[in-house]
Amino acid sequence: MHDLDDATWQEFEEYIRDILSHHDFEIQFRKVFKHEGRGHQIDVVGVRKDLCLCIDGKKYGRGRHRVSSLKAQATKHYERCLVHEEKYGIKSIPLIVSWLDDNMVVENGCIFVPVHMLNDFLLNLDAVLDELAFRD
């Protein structure tokens, strides 16, 4: 899919899944899990070696409250990733892939990557995670 402007949010998530798959990640798509009686869902979980990316895809429009909404969603996604990490025993890196570039890098514990930069982000993943101190 080359024109994401007309993509539905489902197609947007599928596009993210396909890019991760292209980078040799083992994919769990729209992963639903329960922990301590509570349900959780993560759009795309990508695992490669000891690295686990937990991705929440956000295809928001150009509304004026988008950035504050993204920050609130980042807090919720970060908490989901902590639960994922506890349940599955793998460091789970919270990543929000956004349709538009909001010039955010890390907010509320989540790394923000605009979808047009996702491929480059994955090509340089180890260096970026080290730079942002997301590695132990």
PDB file of C-alpha atoms in Angstrom:
ATOM      1  CA  MET A   1       0.000   0.000   0.000  1.00  0.00           C
ATOM      2  CA  HIS A   2       1.570   3.232  -1.099  1.00  0.00           C
ATOM      3  CA  ASP A   3      -1.128   5.796  -0.319  1.00  0.00           C
ATOM      4  CA  LEU A   4      -1.854   5.704   3.393  1.00  0.00           C
ATOM      5  CA  ASP A   5      -4.047   8.805   3.208  1.00  0.00           C
ATOM      6  CA  ASP A   6      -7.000   6.701   2.082  1.00  0.00           C
ATOM      7  CA  ALA A   7      -6.192   3.673   4.266  1.00  0.00           C
ATOM      8  CA  THR A   8      -8.557   2.606   7.015  1.00  0.00           C
ATOM      9  CA  TRP A   9      -7.068   2.219  10.488  1.00  0.00           C
ATOM     10  CA  GLN A  10      -7.146  -1.556   9.918  1.00  0.00           C
ATOM     11  CA  GLU A  11      -5.132  -1.200   6.698  1.00  0.00           C
ATOM     12  CA  PHE A  12      -2.757   1.140   8.508  1.00  0.00           C
ATOM     13  CA  GLU A  13      -2.091  -1.550  11.157  1.00  0.00           C
ATOM     14  CA  GLU A  14      -1.642  -4.163   8.408  1.00  0.00           C
ATOM     15  CA  TYR A  15       0.919  -1.898   6.724  1.00  0.00           C
ATOM     16  CA  ILE A  16       2.878  -1.628   9.988  1.00  0.00           C
ATOM     17  CA  ARG A  17       2.710  -5.422  10.386  1.00  0.00           C
ATOM     18  CA  ASP A  18       4.024  -5.938   6.871  1.00  0.00           C
ATOM     19  CA  ILE A  19       6.983  -3.586   7.392  1.00  0.00           C
ATOM     20  CA  LEU A  20       8.001  -5.417  10.573  1.00  0.00           C
ATOM     21  CA  SER A  21       7.655  -8.746   8.822  1.00  0.00           C
ATOM     22  CA  HIS A  22       9.929  -7.454   6.051  1.00  0.00           C
ATOM     23  CA  HIS A  23      12.550  -6.775   8.747  1.00  0.00           C
ATOM     24  CA  ASP A  24      12.422 -10.419   9.912  1.00  0.00           C
ATOM     25  CA  PHE A  25      10.320  -9.894  13.018  1.00  0.00           C
ATOM     26  CA  GLU A  26       8.082 -12.711  14.171  1.00  0.00           C
ATOM     27  CA  ILE A  27       4.658 -11.069  14.243  1.00  0.00           C
ATOM     28  CA  GLN A  28       1.705 -11.356  16.572  1.00  0.00           C
ATOM     29  CA  PHE A  29      -1.031  -9.244  15.022  1.00  0.00           C
ATOM     30  CA  ARG A  30      -3.736  -7.636  17.141  1.00  0.00           C
ATOM     31  CA  LYS A  31      -2.518  -9.643  20.111  1.00  0.00           C
ATOM     32  CA  VAL A  32      -5.116 -10.071  22.832  1.00  0.00           C
ATOM     33  CA  PHE A  33      -4.071 -11.343  26.245  1.00  0.00           C
ATOM     34  CA  LYS A  34      -5.333 -11.463  29.811  1.00  0.00           C
ATOM     35  CA  HIS A  35      -3.356 -10.769  32.918  1.00  0.00           C
ATOM     36  CA  GLU A  36      -4.738 -10.749  36.430  1.00  0.00           C
ATOM     37  CA  GLY A  37      -8.278 -10.924  35.074  1.00  0.00           C
ATOM     38  CA  ARG A  38      -7.964  -7.912  32.801  1.00  0.00           C
ATOM     39  CA  GLY A  39      -7.922  -7.971  29.000  1.00  0.00           C
ATOM     40  CA  HIS A  40      -5.355  -6.143  26.891  1.00  0.00           C
ATOM     41  CA  GLN A  41      -4.701  -5.709  23.175  1.00  0.00           C
ATOM     42  CA  ILE A  42      -1.600  -4.610  21.293  1.00  0.00           C
ATOM     43  CA  ASP A  43      -1.908  -3.867  17.572  1.00  0.00           C
ATOM     44  CA  VAL A  44       1.396  -5.409  16.459  1.00  0.00           C
ATOM     45  CA  VAL A  45       3.949  -7.310  18.520  1.00  0.00           C
ATOM     46  CA  GLY A  46       7.224  -7.927  16.714  1.00  0.00           C
ATOM     47  CA  VAL A  47       9.850 -10.246  18.197  1.00  0.00           C
ATOM     48  CA  ARG A  48      13.349 -10.704  16.838  1.00  0.00           C
ATOM     49  CA  LYS A  49      15.926 -12.473  19.016  1.00  0.00           C
ATOM     50  CA  ASP A  50      15.629 -10.893  22.484  1.00  0.00           C
ATOM     51  CA  LEU A  51      13.901  -7.762  21.195  1.00  0.00           C
ATOM     52  CA  CYS A  52      10.153  -7.235  21.498  1.00  0.00           C
ATOM     53  CA  LEU A  53       8.468  -4.192  19.948  1.00  0.00           C
ATOM     54  CA  CYS A  54       4.908  -3.567  21.091  1.00  0.00           C
ATOM     55  CA  ILE A  55       3.312  -1.231  18.579  1.00  0.00           C
ATOM     56  CA  ASP A  56       0.184   0.845  18.803  1.00  0.00           C
ATOM     57  CA  GLY A  57      -0.736   2.274  15.384  1.00  0.00           C
ATOM     58  CA  LYS A  58      -2.384   5.699  15.415  1.00  0.00           C
ATOM     59  CA  LYS A  59      -3.986   7.065  12.263  1.00  0.00           C
ATOM     60  CA  TYR A  60      -5.419  10.257  13.664  1.00  0.00           C
ATOM     61  CA  GLY A  61      -6.618  13.109  11.530  1.00  0.00           C
ATOM     62  CA  ARG A  62      -5.284  16.633  11.641  1.00  0.00           C
ATOM     63  CA  GLY A  63      -7.447  17.750  14.591  1.00  0.00           C
ATOM     64  CA  ARG A  64      -6.128  20.356  16.952  1.00  0.00           C
ATOM     65  CA  HIS A  65      -6.214  18.039  19.996  1.00  0.00           C
ATOM     66  CA  ARG A  66      -4.228  15.248  18.326  1.00  0.00           C
ATOM     67  CA  VAL A  67      -0.963  15.738  20.235  1.00  0.00           C
ATOM     68  CA  SER A  68      -2.614  15.767  23.658  1.00  0.00           C
ATOM     69  CA  SER A  69      -4.623  12.695  22.679  1.00  0.00           C
ATOM     70  CA  LEU A  70      -1.450  10.924  21.527  1.00  0.00           C
ATOM     71  CA  LYS A  71       0.240  11.711  24.847  1.00  0.00           C
ATOM     72  CA  ALA A  72      -2.700  10.228  26.751  1.00  0.00           C
ATOM     73  CA  GLN A  73      -2.650   7.145  24.510  1.00  0.00           C
ATOM     74  CA  ALA A  74       1.098   6.825  25.124  1.00  0.00           C
ATOM     75  CA  THR A  75       0.500   6.519  28.869  1.00  0.00           C
ATOM     76  CA  LYS A  76      -2.062   3.754  28.326  1.00  0.00           C
ATOM     77  CA  HIS A  77       0.167   1.939  25.832  1.00  0.00           C
ATOM     78  CA  TYR A  78       3.174   2.132  28.161  1.00  0.00           C
ATOM     79  CA  GLU A  79       1.102   0.528  30.925  1.00  0.00           C
ATOM     80  CA  ARG A  80      -0.070  -2.247  28.535  1.00  0.00           C
ATOM     81  CA  CYS A  81       3.548  -2.926  27.611  1.00  0.00           C
ATOM     82  CA  LEU A  82       4.537  -3.238  31.271  1.00  0.00           C
ATOM     83  CA  VAL A  83       1.794  -5.843  31.698  1.00  0.00           C
ATOM     84  CA  HIS A  84       2.966  -7.634  28.518  1.00  0.00           C
ATOM     85  CA  GLU A  85       6.526  -7.643  29.843  1.00  0.00           C
ATOM     86  CA  GLU A  86       5.431  -9.071  33.199  1.00  0.00           C
ATOM     87  CA  LYS A  87       3.201 -11.744  31.669  1.00  0.00           C
ATOM     88  CA  TYR A  88       5.616 -12.960  28.980  1.00  0.00           C
ATOM     89  CA  GLY A  89       8.970 -12.244  30.655  1.00  0.00           C
ATOM     90  CA  ILE A  90      10.423 -10.316  27.711  1.00  0.00           C
ATOM     91  CA  LYS A  91      11.423  -6.661  27.692  1.00  0.00           C
ATOM     92  CA  SER A  92       8.613  -5.026  25.743  1.00  0.00           C
ATOM     93  CA  ILE A  93       9.510  -1.744  24.079  1.00  0.00           C
ATOM     94  CA  PRO A  94       6.479   0.534  23.680  1.00  0.00           C
ATOM     95  CA  LEU A  95       6.288   2.123  20.257  1.00  0.00           C
ATOM     96  CA  ILE A  96       3.590   4.325  18.773  1.00  0.00           C
ATOM     97  CA  VAL A  97       3.606   4.517  14.994  1.00  0.00           C
ATOM     98  CA  SER A  98       1.682   7.591  13.937  1.00  0.00           C
ATOM     99  CA  TRP A  99       0.259   8.500  10.565  1.00  0.00           C
ATOM    100  CA  LEU A 100       1.375  12.128  10.885  1.00  0.00           C
ATOM    101  CA  ASP A 101       4.673  13.471  12.190  1.00  0.00           C
ATOM    102  CA  ASP A 102       4.055  15.323  15.450  1.00  0.00           C
ATOM    103  CA  ASN A 103       7.739  15.913  16.204  1.00  0.00           C
ATOM    104  CA  MET A 104       7.554  13.735  19.300  1.00  0.00           C
ATOM    105  CA  VAL A 105      10.378  11.315  20.019  1.00  0.00           C
ATOM    106  CA  VAL A 106       9.617   9.886  23.457  1.00  0.00           C
ATOM    107  CA  GLU A 107       6.498  10.737  25.435  1.00  0.00           C
ATOM    108  CA  ASN A 108       5.170   9.057  28.569  1.00  0.00           C
ATOM    109  CA  GLY A 109       7.515   6.092  28.147  1.00  0.00           C
ATOM    110  CA  CYS A 110       6.729   5.430  24.464  1.00  0.00           C
ATOM    111  CA  ILE A 111       8.881   5.937  21.406  1.00  0.00           C
ATOM    112  CA  PHE A 112       7.021   7.814  18.653  1.00  0.00           C
ATOM    113  CA  VAL A 113       7.815   7.033  15.027  1.00  0.00           C
ATOM    114  CA  PRO A 114       5.921   8.558  12.105  1.00  0.00           C
ATOM    115  CA  VAL A 115       4.974   5.807   9.675  1.00  0.00           C
ATOM    116  CA  HIS A 116       7.011   7.362   6.857  1.00  0.00           C
ATOM    117  CA  MET A 117      10.132   6.892   9.046  1.00  0.00           C
ATOM    118  CA  LEU A 118       9.355   3.356  10.277  1.00  0.00           C
ATOM    119  CA  ASN A 119      11.593   1.573   7.772  1.00  0.00           C
ATOM    120  CA  ASP A 120      14.589   3.792   8.623  1.00  0.00           C
ATOM    121  CA  PHE A 121      13.851   3.390  12.331  1.00  0.00           C
ATOM    122  CA  LEU A 122      13.964  -0.402  11.966  1.00  0.00           C
ATOM    123  CA  LEU A 123      17.138  -0.298   9.862  1.00  0.00           C
ATOM    124  CA  ASN A 124      18.854   1.633  12.671  1.00  0.00           C
ATOM    125  CA  LEU A 125      16.965   0.052  15.554  1.00  0.00           C
ATOM    126  CA  ASP A 126      19.879  -0.980  17.774  1.00  0.00           C
ATOM    127  CA  ALA A 127      21.542   2.433  17.571  1.00  0.00           C
ATOM    128  CA  VAL A 128      18.257   4.281  18.174  1.00  0.00           C
ATOM    129  CA  LEU A 129      17.363   2.161  21.203  1.00  0.00           C
ATOM    130  CA  ASP A 130      20.824   2.691  22.650  1.00  0.00           C
ATOM    131  CA  GLU A 131      20.620   6.443  22.034  1.00  0.00           C
ATOM    132  CA  LEU A 132      17.193   6.681  23.670  1.00  0.00           C
ATOM    133  CA  ALA A 133      18.329   4.449  26.587  1.00  0.00           C
ATOM    134  CA  PHE A 134      15.753   1.730  25.895  1.00  0.00           C
ATOM    135  CA  ARG A 135      18.337  -1.037  26.342  1.00  0.00           C
ATOM    136  CA  ASP A 136      19.437  -2.604  29.598  1.00  0.00           C
TER     137      ASP A 136
END
